[in-house]
mmCIF file of C-alpha atoms and ligand atoms in Angstrom:
data_model
loop_
_atom_site.group_PDB
_atom_site.id
_atom_site.type_symbol
_atom_site.label_atom_id
_atom_site.label_comp_id
_atom_site.label_asym_id
_atom_site.label_seq_id
_atom_site.Cartn_x
_atom_site.Cartn_y
_atom_site.Cartn_z
ATOM 1 C CA UNK Q 1 -9.447 23.262 -0.580
ATOM 2 C CA UNK Q 2 -6.033 24.876 -0.877
ATOM 3 C CA UNK Q 3 -2.938 23.566 0.803
ATOM 4 C CA UNK Q 4 -2.057 25.514 3.969
ATOM 5 C CA UNK Q 5 0.794 23.572 5.540
ATOM 6 C CA UNK Q 6 3.250 21.155 4.021
ATOM 7 C CA UNK Q 7 5.930 19.484 6.129
ATOM 8 C CA UNK Q 8 8.501 17.631 4.070
ATOM 9 C CA UNK Q 9 11.201 15.248 5.317
ATOM 10 C CA UNK Q 10 11.610 17.097 8.620
ATOM 11 C CA UNK Q 11 14.516 15.829 10.718
ATOM 12 C CA UNK Q 12 15.201 17.287 14.160
ATOM 13 C CA UNK Q 13 18.038 16.259 16.439
ATOM 14 C CA UNK Q 14 18.535 17.088 20.113
ATOM 15 C CA UNK Q 15 22.140 17.311 21.258
ATOM 16 C CA UNK Q 16 22.194 15.975 24.807
ATOM 17 C CA UNK Q 17 24.884 14.868 27.261
ATOM 18 C CA UNK Q 18 23.900 11.273 26.479
ATOM 19 C CA UNK Q 19 24.436 11.826 22.736
ATOM 20 C CA UNK Q 20 22.430 13.097 19.774
ATOM 21 C CA UNK Q 21 18.793 12.034 19.884
ATOM 22 C CA UNK Q 22 17.273 11.702 16.393
ATOM 23 C CA UNK Q 23 13.861 12.867 17.551
ATOM 24 C CA UNK Q 24 12.229 13.513 14.172
ATOM 25 C CA UNK Q 25 13.275 11.271 11.317
ATOM 26 C CA UNK Q 26 11.809 12.424 8.004
ATOM 27 C CA UNK Q 27 8.354 13.633 9.063
ATOM 28 C CA UNK Q 28 6.144 14.539 6.066
ATOM 29 C CA UNK Q 29 2.470 15.507 5.957
ATOM 30 C CA UNK Q 30 0.132 18.127 4.555
ATOM 31 C CA UNK Q 31 -2.785 20.087 5.945
ATOM 32 C CA UNK Q 32 -5.433 21.772 3.791
ATOM 33 C CA UNK Q 33 -7.303 25.019 4.448
ATOM 34 C CA UNK Q 34 -10.094 24.423 6.947
ATOM 35 C CA UNK Q 35 -8.994 20.855 7.669
ATOM 36 C CA UNK Q 36 -8.366 19.241 11.053
ATOM 37 C CA UNK Q 37 -5.600 16.668 10.939
ATOM 38 C CA UNK Q 38 -5.025 14.420 13.929
ATOM 39 C CA UNK Q 39 -1.543 13.318 14.936
ATOM 40 C CA UNK Q 40 -1.596 10.323 17.244
ATOM 41 C CA UNK Q 41 1.057 8.209 18.933
ATOM 42 C CA UNK Q 42 2.483 7.309 22.318
ATOM 43 C CA UNK Q 43 4.167 9.960 24.451
ATOM 44 C CA UNK Q 44 7.714 10.513 23.235
ATOM 45 C CA UNK Q 45 6.932 9.859 19.562
ATOM 46 C CA UNK Q 46 7.778 13.411 18.477
ATOM 47 C CA UNK Q 47 4.275 14.871 18.144
ATOM 48 C CA UNK Q 48 4.933 17.953 20.273
ATOM 49 C CA UNK Q 49 8.381 18.469 18.743
ATOM 50 C CA UNK Q 50 6.711 18.558 15.317
ATOM 51 C CA UNK Q 51 4.325 21.286 16.510
ATOM 52 C CA UNK Q 52 7.164 23.230 18.154
ATOM 53 C CA UNK Q 53 9.167 23.060 14.926
ATOM 54 C CA UNK Q 54 6.201 24.452 12.966
ATOM 55 C CA UNK Q 55 5.654 27.411 15.282
ATOM 56 C CA UNK Q 56 9.395 27.999 15.756
ATOM 57 C CA UNK Q 57 9.525 27.203 19.473
ATOM 58 C CA UNK Q 58 12.142 24.471 19.445
ATOM 59 C CA UNK Q 59 14.730 25.153 22.127
ATOM 60 C CA UNK Q 60 17.886 25.834 20.092
ATOM 61 C CA UNK Q 61 20.214 24.525 21.413
ATOM 62 C CA UNK Q 62 19.821 21.634 22.172
ATOM 63 C CA UNK Q 63 17.454 21.170 19.202
ATOM 64 C CA UNK Q 64 18.693 21.403 15.630
ATOM 65 C CA UNK Q 65 16.680 21.095 12.427
ATOM 66 C CA UNK Q 66 19.060 19.074 10.300
ATOM 67 C CA UNK Q 67 16.887 18.614 7.202
ATOM 68 C CA UNK Q 68 13.503 19.282 5.667
ATOM 69 C CA UNK Q 69 11.082 22.088 5.027
ATOM 70 C CA UNK Q 70 7.919 23.498 6.594
ATOM 71 C CA UNK Q 71 5.879 25.422 4.034
ATOM 72 C CA UNK Q 72 3.038 27.502 5.426
ATOM 73 C CA UNK Q 73 0.912 29.444 2.927
ATOM 74 C CA UNK Q 74 3.719 28.918 0.407
ATOM 75 C CA UNK Q 75 6.525 30.289 2.636
ATOM 76 C CA UNK Q 76 9.277 28.139 4.145
ATOM 77 C CA UNK Q 77 9.092 28.752 7.894
ATOM 78 C CA UNK Q 78 12.551 27.304 8.451
ATOM 79 C CA UNK Q 79 14.061 30.164 6.446
ATOM 80 C CA UNK Q 80 12.394 32.867 8.510
ATOM 81 C CA UNK Q 81 14.264 34.896 11.085
ATOM 82 C CA UNK Q 82 13.261 34.788 14.739
ATOM 83 C CA UNK Q 83 11.737 38.274 14.375
ATOM 84 C CA UNK Q 84 9.622 37.126 11.412
ATOM 85 C CA UNK Q 85 8.479 34.050 13.317
ATOM 86 C CA UNK Q 86 7.546 36.182 16.306
ATOM 87 C CA UNK Q 87 5.385 38.376 14.097
ATOM 88 C CA UNK Q 88 3.682 35.283 12.701
ATOM 89 C CA UNK Q 89 3.014 33.563 16.035
ATOM 90 C CA UNK Q 90 -0.462 34.219 17.348
ATOM 91 C CA UNK Q 91 -1.595 36.108 14.260
ATOM 92 C CA UNK Q 92 -1.183 33.371 11.656
ATOM 93 C CA UNK Q 93 -0.244 30.305 13.697
ATOM 94 C CA UNK Q 94 -1.311 29.752 17.303
ATOM 95 C CA UNK Q 95 -0.805 26.974 19.762
ATOM 96 C CA UNK Q 96 -2.817 25.563 22.648
ATOM 97 C CA UNK Q 97 -0.836 23.581 25.161
ATOM 98 C CA UNK Q 98 -1.639 20.619 27.368
ATOM 99 C CA UNK Q 99 -1.478 22.073 30.861
ATOM 100 C CA UNK Q 100 -3.166 25.492 31.000
ATOM 101 C CA UNK Q 101 -1.897 26.265 34.517
ATOM 102 C CA UNK Q 102 1.674 26.181 33.240
ATOM 103 C CA UNK Q 103 0.945 28.779 30.579
ATOM 104 C CA UNK Q 104 -1.155 31.199 32.605
ATOM 105 C CA UNK Q 105 0.655 33.574 34.934
ATOM 106 C CA UNK Q 106 -0.761 33.075 38.466
ATOM 107 C CA UNK Q 107 -0.080 36.672 39.555
ATOM 108 C CA UNK Q 108 -2.010 38.429 36.771
ATOM 109 C CA UNK Q 109 -5.763 38.358 36.289
ATOM 110 C CA UNK Q 110 -7.236 36.546 33.292
ATOM 111 C CA UNK Q 111 -8.308 39.949 31.943
ATOM 112 C CA UNK Q 112 -4.805 41.419 32.152
ATOM 113 C CA UNK Q 113 -3.299 38.412 30.395
ATOM 114 C CA UNK Q 114 -5.924 38.242 27.691
ATOM 115 C CA UNK Q 115 -5.963 41.970 26.914
ATOM 116 C CA UNK Q 116 -2.143 42.024 26.769
ATOM 117 C CA UNK Q 117 -2.271 39.285 24.138
ATOM 118 C CA UNK Q 118 -4.970 41.133 22.159
ATOM 119 C CA UNK Q 119 -3.062 44.421 22.238
ATOM 120 C CA UNK Q 120 0.235 42.773 21.357
ATOM 121 C CA UNK Q 121 -1.276 41.174 18.255
ATOM 122 C CA UNK Q 122 -2.940 44.392 17.144
ATOM 123 C CA UNK Q 123 0.045 46.680 17.355
ATOM 124 C CA UNK Q 124 3.070 46.089 15.186
ATOM 125 C CA UNK Q 125 5.891 46.499 17.666
ATOM 126 C CA UNK Q 126 9.626 46.105 17.267
ATOM 127 C CA UNK Q 127 10.735 42.510 16.705
ATOM 128 C CA UNK Q 128 10.772 40.532 19.864
ATOM 129 C CA UNK Q 129 8.867 43.013 21.956
ATOM 130 C CA UNK Q 130 5.490 41.238 21.807
ATOM 131 C CA UNK Q 131 4.285 44.807 22.282
ATOM 132 C CA UNK Q 132 4.112 44.371 26.045
ATOM 133 C CA UNK Q 133 7.327 45.853 27.336
ATOM 134 C CA UNK Q 134 7.883 48.608 24.828
ATOM 135 C CA UNK Q 135 4.730 50.606 24.722
ATOM 136 C CA UNK Q 136 1.954 51.858 26.894
ATOM 137 C CA UNK Q 137 -1.605 51.524 25.700
ATOM 138 C CA UNK Q 138 -3.988 54.457 25.825
ATOM 139 C CA UNK Q 139 -7.357 54.164 27.512
ATOM 140 C CA UNK Q 140 -9.312 53.738 24.288
ATOM 141 C CA UNK Q 141 -7.068 50.886 23.159
ATOM 142 C CA UNK Q 142 -7.284 49.173 26.538
ATOM 143 C CA UNK Q 143 -11.064 49.553 26.722
ATOM 144 C CA UNK Q 144 -11.462 48.137 23.230
ATOM 145 C CA UNK Q 145 -9.148 45.213 24.029
ATOM 146 C CA UNK Q 146 -11.200 44.516 27.136
ATOM 147 C CA UNK Q 147 -14.381 44.413 25.080
ATOM 148 C CA UNK Q 148 -12.701 41.980 22.703
ATOM 149 C CA UNK Q 149 -11.552 39.897 25.678
ATOM 150 C CA UNK Q 150 -15.118 39.686 26.983
ATOM 151 C CA UNK Q 151 -16.306 38.674 23.531
ATOM 152 C CA UNK Q 152 -13.602 35.997 23.248
ATOM 153 C CA UNK Q 153 -14.479 34.554 26.663
ATOM 154 C CA UNK Q 154 -18.102 34.457 25.572
ATOM 155 C CA UNK Q 155 -17.132 32.610 22.386
ATOM 156 C CA UNK Q 156 -15.402 29.928 24.451
ATOM 157 C CA UNK Q 157 -18.530 29.605 26.624
ATOM 158 C CA UNK Q 158 -17.264 31.176 29.838
ATOM 159 C CA UNK Q 159 -20.281 32.423 31.813
ATOM 160 C CA UNK Q 160 -20.280 36.029 33.125
ATOM 161 C CA UNK Q 161 -17.207 36.913 31.069
ATOM 162 C CA UNK Q 162 -17.096 40.537 32.248
ATOM 163 C CA UNK Q 163 -16.755 39.462 35.877
ATOM 164 C CA UNK Q 164 -14.466 36.539 35.157
ATOM 165 C CA UNK Q 165 -11.936 38.902 33.563
ATOM 166 C CA UNK Q 166 -11.051 40.221 37.020
ATOM 167 C CA UNK Q 167 -10.365 36.780 38.425
ATOM 168 C CA UNK Q 168 -7.054 34.912 38.631
ATOM 169 C CA UNK Q 169 -6.145 31.536 37.095
ATOM 170 C CA UNK Q 170 -6.496 29.685 40.418
ATOM 171 C CA UNK Q 171 -10.154 30.769 40.532
ATOM 172 C CA UNK Q 172 -10.851 28.878 37.292
ATOM 173 C CA UNK Q 173 -11.367 25.133 36.950
ATOM 174 C CA UNK Q 174 -9.085 23.112 34.639
ATOM 175 C CA UNK Q 175 -11.668 23.131 31.833
ATOM 176 C CA UNK Q 176 -12.238 26.895 32.210
ATOM 177 C CA UNK Q 177 -8.485 27.555 32.106
ATOM 178 C CA UNK Q 178 -8.240 25.541 28.893
ATOM 179 C CA UNK Q 179 -11.050 27.693 27.452
ATOM 180 C CA UNK Q 180 -9.079 30.811 28.394
ATOM 181 C CA UNK Q 181 -6.010 29.446 26.588
ATOM 182 C CA UNK Q 182 -8.203 28.740 23.590
ATOM 183 C CA UNK Q 183 -9.461 32.342 23.688
ATOM 184 C CA UNK Q 184 -5.856 33.577 23.815
ATOM 185 C CA UNK Q 185 -4.897 31.370 20.898
ATOM 186 C CA UNK Q 186 -7.782 32.736 18.848
ATOM 187 C CA UNK Q 187 -7.185 36.385 19.805
ATOM 188 C CA UNK Q 188 -4.986 37.028 16.767
ATOM 189 C CA UNK Q 189 -7.381 35.256 14.334
ATOM 190 C CA UNK Q 190 -4.830 32.654 13.233
ATOM 191 C CA UNK Q 191 -5.232 30.509 10.122
ATOM 192 C CA UNK Q 192 -3.604 27.515 11.777
ATOM 193 C CA UNK Q 193 -4.109 26.252 15.326
ATOM 194 C CA UNK Q 194 -1.726 23.699 16.803
ATOM 195 C CA UNK Q 195 -3.590 21.960 19.614
ATOM 196 C CA UNK Q 196 -1.132 19.883 21.632
ATOM 197 C CA UNK Q 197 -3.041 17.440 23.839
ATOM 198 C CA UNK Q 198 -5.600 20.161 24.677
ATOM 199 C CA UNK Q 199 -7.828 17.813 26.660
ATOM 200 C CA UNK Q 200 -5.355 15.416 28.254
ATOM 201 C CA UNK Q 201 -5.382 17.064 31.689
ATOM 202 C CA UNK Q 202 -9.198 17.099 31.834
ATOM 203 C CA UNK Q 203 -11.781 14.551 32.899
ATOM 204 C CA UNK Q 204 -13.890 12.909 30.194
ATOM 205 C CA UNK Q 205 -16.977 15.111 30.518
ATOM 206 C CA UNK Q 206 -14.983 18.338 30.293
ATOM 207 C CA UNK Q 207 -12.876 16.760 27.541
ATOM 208 C CA UNK Q 208 -16.018 16.212 25.463
ATOM 209 C CA UNK Q 209 -17.144 19.816 26.084
ATOM 210 C CA UNK Q 210 -13.770 21.247 25.021
ATOM 211 C CA UNK Q 211 -13.699 19.093 21.878
ATOM 212 C CA UNK Q 212 -17.237 20.187 20.991
ATOM 213 C CA UNK Q 213 -16.256 23.799 21.548
ATOM 214 C CA UNK Q 214 -13.116 23.376 19.446
ATOM 215 C CA UNK Q 215 -15.118 21.853 16.580
ATOM 216 C CA UNK Q 216 -17.635 24.718 16.725
ATOM 217 C CA UNK Q 217 -14.903 27.365 16.671
ATOM 218 C CA UNK Q 218 -13.099 25.651 13.802
ATOM 219 C CA UNK Q 219 -16.295 25.575 11.739
ATOM 220 C CA UNK Q 220 -17.240 29.150 12.587
ATOM 221 C CA UNK Q 221 -13.790 30.570 11.844
ATOM 222 C CA UNK Q 222 -12.702 28.206 9.053
ATOM 223 C CA UNK Q 223 -9.277 27.671 10.611
ATOM 224 C CA UNK Q 224 -7.078 24.637 10.081
ATOM 225 C CA UNK Q 225 -6.066 22.571 13.082
ATOM 226 C CA UNK Q 226 -3.301 20.127 13.838
ATOM 227 C CA UNK Q 227 -4.746 18.166 16.750
ATOM 228 C CA UNK Q 228 -2.125 16.223 18.671
ATOM 229 C CA UNK Q 229 -3.183 13.478 21.037
ATOM 230 C CA UNK Q 230 -2.080 10.097 22.339
ATOM 231 C CA UNK Q 231 -5.765 9.158 22.375
ATOM 232 C CA UNK Q 232 -7.291 7.816 19.143
ATOM 233 C CA UNK Q 233 -10.788 8.286 20.570
ATOM 234 C CA UNK Q 234 -10.162 12.052 20.901
ATOM 235 C CA UNK Q 235 -8.828 12.194 17.343
ATOM 236 C CA UNK Q 236 -11.768 10.203 15.977
ATOM 237 C CA UNK Q 237 -14.242 12.734 17.388
ATOM 238 C CA UNK Q 238 -12.591 15.739 15.791
ATOM 239 C CA UNK Q 239 -10.637 14.836 12.651
ATOM 240 C CA UNK Q 240 -11.305 13.619 9.138
ATOM 241 C CA UNK Q 241 -7.716 12.435 8.591
ATOM 242 C CA UNK Q 242 -5.114 11.099 10.979
ATOM 243 C CA UNK Q 243 -1.346 10.658 10.901
ATOM 244 C CA UNK Q 244 -0.008 7.929 13.173
ATOM 245 C CA UNK Q 245 3.448 8.699 14.536
ATOM 246 C CA UNK Q 246 6.011 6.353 16.026
ATOM 247 C CA UNK Q 247 9.521 7.199 17.249
ATOM 248 C CA UNK Q 248 9.885 10.317 15.128
ATOM 249 C CA UNK Q 249 8.292 9.018 11.927
ATOM 250 C CA UNK Q 250 4.782 9.085 10.513
ATOM 251 C CA UNK Q 251 4.043 5.434 9.897
ATOM 252 C CA UNK Q 252 0.494 5.636 8.525
ATOM 253 C CA UNK Q 253 -1.829 8.365 7.221
ATOM 254 C CA UNK Q 254 -5.439 7.845 6.187
ATOM 255 C CA UNK Q 255 -8.997 9.001 6.693
ATOM 256 C CA UNK Q 256 -10.057 8.294 10.251
ATOM 257 C CA UNK Q 257 -12.800 5.830 9.244
ATOM 258 C CA UNK Q 258 -10.313 3.812 7.243
ATOM 259 C CA UNK Q 259 -7.838 3.749 10.115
ATOM 260 C CA UNK Q 260 -10.515 2.248 12.360
ATOM 261 C CA UNK Q 261 -11.875 -0.146 9.713
ATOM 262 C CA UNK Q 262 -8.674 -1.345 8.116
ATOM 263 C CA UNK Q 263 -5.485 -0.238 9.849
ATOM 264 C CA UNK Q 264 -2.447 -1.447 7.922
ATOM 265 C CA UNK Q 265 0.597 -0.660 10.020
ATOM 266 C CA UNK Q 266 1.221 -3.072 12.931
ATOM 267 C CA UNK Q 267 1.730 -0.103 15.258
ATOM 268 C CA UNK Q 268 -1.662 1.396 14.321
ATOM 269 C CA UNK Q 269 -3.239 -2.025 14.811
ATOM 270 C CA UNK Q 270 -1.652 -2.190 18.268
ATOM 271 C CA UNK Q 271 -2.952 1.280 19.181
ATOM 272 C CA UNK Q 272 -6.471 0.272 18.160
ATOM 273 C CA UNK Q 273 -6.330 -2.929 20.183
ATOM 274 C CA UNK Q 274 -5.379 -0.820 23.203
ATOM 275 C CA UNK Q 275 -8.583 1.273 23.078
ATOM 276 C CA UNK Q 276 -10.767 0.283 26.051
ATOM 277 C CA UNK Q 277 -13.994 -0.473 24.175
ATOM 278 C CA UNK Q 278 -14.544 -4.075 25.266
ATOM 279 C CA UNK Q 279 -14.697 -3.334 28.956
ATOM 280 C CA UNK Q 280 -18.319 -4.469 29.267
ATOM 281 C CA UNK Q 281 -17.422 -7.819 27.779
ATOM 282 C CA UNK Q 282 -14.764 -8.198 30.482
ATOM 283 C CA UNK Q 283 -12.014 -8.610 27.938
ATOM 284 C CA UNK Q 284 -8.512 -7.779 29.015
ATOM 285 C CA UNK Q 285 -6.957 -4.809 27.264
ATOM 286 C CA UNK Q 286 -4.067 -5.525 24.977
ATOM 287 C CA UNK Q 287 -1.063 -3.271 25.135
ATOM 288 C CA UNK Q 288 1.856 -2.966 22.753
ATOM 289 C CA UNK Q 289 4.746 -4.848 24.319
ATOM 290 C CA UNK Q 290 8.016 -3.016 24.862
ATOM 291 C CA UNK Q 291 8.837 0.680 24.945
ATOM 292 C CA UNK Q 292 9.609 3.567 22.631
ATOM 293 C CA UNK Q 293 13.270 3.135 21.659
ATOM 294 C CA UNK Q 294 16.133 5.282 22.889
ATOM 295 C CA UNK Q 295 16.394 7.819 20.088
ATOM 296 C CA UNK Q 296 20.104 8.384 20.753
ATOM 297 C CA UNK Q 297 20.639 4.870 19.415
ATOM 298 C CA UNK Q 298 17.416 4.137 17.483
ATOM 299 C CA UNK Q 299 16.953 0.643 16.095
ATOM 300 C CA UNK Q 300 18.236 0.312 12.507
ATOM 301 C CA UNK Q 301 15.740 -0.234 9.688
ATOM 302 C CA UNK Q 302 12.162 0.112 10.880
ATOM 303 C CA UNK Q 303 12.209 1.779 14.301
ATOM 304 C CA UNK Q 304 9.231 -0.325 15.354
ATOM 305 C CA UNK Q 305 10.880 -3.679 14.633
ATOM 306 C CA UNK Q 306 11.854 -4.569 18.251
ATOM 307 C CA UNK Q 307 8.149 -4.397 19.192
ATOM 308 C CA UNK Q 308 6.554 -5.600 15.982
ATOM 309 C CA UNK Q 309 4.887 -9.038 15.934
ATOM 310 C CA UNK Q 310 5.304 -9.170 12.134
ATOM 311 C CA UNK Q 311 8.962 -8.111 11.888
ATOM 312 C CA UNK Q 312 11.016 -9.737 9.123
ATOM 313 C CA UNK Q 313 14.731 -9.761 8.360
ATOM 314 C CA UNK Q 314 14.436 -6.758 6.027
ATOM 315 C CA UNK Q 315 12.803 -4.719 8.809
ATOM 316 C CA UNK Q 316 16.015 -4.836 10.856
ATOM 317 C CA UNK Q 317 18.128 -3.445 8.016
ATOM 318 C CA UNK Q 318 16.128 -1.268 5.645
ATOM 319 C CA UNK Q 319 14.128 1.778 6.679
ATOM 320 C CA UNK Q 320 10.699 1.428 5.040
ATOM 321 C CA UNK Q 321 9.589 4.109 2.618
ATOM 322 C CA UNK Q 322 6.042 5.461 2.467
ATOM 323 C CA UNK Q 323 3.780 3.527 0.109
ATOM 324 C CA UNK Q 324 0.376 4.818 -1.041
ATOM 325 C CA UNK Q 325 -1.685 1.671 -0.746
ATOM 326 C CA UNK Q 326 -4.799 3.428 -1.992
ATOM 327 C CA UNK Q 327 -5.735 7.045 -2.595
ATOM 328 C CA UNK Q 328 -4.940 8.970 0.577
ATOM 329 C CA UNK Q 329 -3.849 5.907 2.569
ATOM 330 C CA UNK Q 330 -0.092 5.882 3.029
ATOM 331 C CA UNK Q 331 1.843 3.370 5.130
ATOM 332 C CA UNK Q 332 5.537 2.876 5.954
ATOM 333 C CA UNK Q 333 5.980 -0.862 6.374
ATOM 334 C CA UNK Q 334 7.800 -3.664 4.570
ATOM 335 C CA UNK Q 335 4.605 -5.716 4.502
ATOM 336 C CA UNK Q 336 3.649 -3.579 1.496
ATOM 337 C CA UNK Q 337 5.404 -3.806 -1.867
ATOM 338 C CA UNK Q 338 7.625 -0.847 -2.662
ATOM 339 C CA UNK Q 339 8.509 0.012 0.957
ATOM 340 C CA UNK Q 340 12.034 -1.282 0.486
ATOM 341 C CA UNK Q 341 12.638 1.198 -2.346
ATOM 342 C CA UNK Q 342 13.033 -1.586 -4.915
ATOM 343 C CA UNK Q 343 15.675 -3.635 -3.058
ATOM 344 C CA UNK Q 344 13.377 -6.637 -3.215
ATOM 345 C CA UNK Q 345 13.893 -7.422 0.478
HETATM 346 FE FE1 LIG K 1 6.760 -4.448 11.480
HETATM 347 FE FE2 LIG K 1 8.557 -4.632 9.562
HETATM 348 FE FE3 LIG K 1 6.347 -3.283 9.131
HETATM 349 FE FE4 LIG K 1 8.203 -2.319 10.767
HETATM 350 S S1 LIG K 1 8.402 -2.652 8.582
HETATM 351 S S2 LIG K 1 6.047 -2.370 11.121
HETATM 352 S S3 LIG K 1 8.954 -4.186 11.706
HETATM 353 S S4 LIG K 1 6.506 -5.458 9.532
#
């Protein structure tokens, strides 16, 4: 499997009235062709900001990429112009967002929105135009795009796709709207799909259906996926590898089975203890005490130290480095030799 995406030492700051928030602090990971990598962590850990940085949708200002690289298919995305990124979005990298209602326009039918996306991806327009505002489509193009739209809706298991094209977003259920967004994301046949909490707004039954559908589409199309979720159970059903993120840093990466069997980082251990799997035995759920830190003034050293039950003196002073404990299992924690970069703390 070839390497598709490589994020290296990515640091993103947000300049706010309260000060500069160090939202991403040296994020590094890789994603291979055809692989699904899960990114898990509490809300506010920087998962969505990572995805936005990859697809070039960070609001600038206030966001600023202060360091790092994002290599996609060998090209550094951070060196691309906005016009180049616009050409790449949808056709090579797509994104599915959490709340489909926010991303569908309530005053246009599903068909109009989907065919616009299909036509925009097919026709090289001037930079920034997305094709929509600058050209009119002829009847043949529109009819062909409509056929493709029907086919896409069928692929995402929407019944009666021809009729559903004429309907509006409010006539679709939450799960159906998420399927439409998935169809839109796949319209340009991307190589990489960034799925940002795609099932969070859905109930568990629909969540399982969407995840099953996503897995089927990934296998059929051979695309790579970065699946972002705060829910380890969702990640475990869809991914072979997982990166655990805390306060802007990836603190542990390993195969999903290993994360469940032998989590090494205290934060990962806390996340696993918080999964409600002992409900039948009437055991109380354990949470992780405390809150995500204020990233304008993040804690020095390990950002998790104010909440960590195993914190030591070195944790408050020295930022831990990633240590490969065994092949493919990397952890950032001073409990493991080498994390202090040889200071001997
Ligand atoms: Fe806990 Fe220290 Fe490890 Fe951070 S480095 S997770 S504070 S033991």
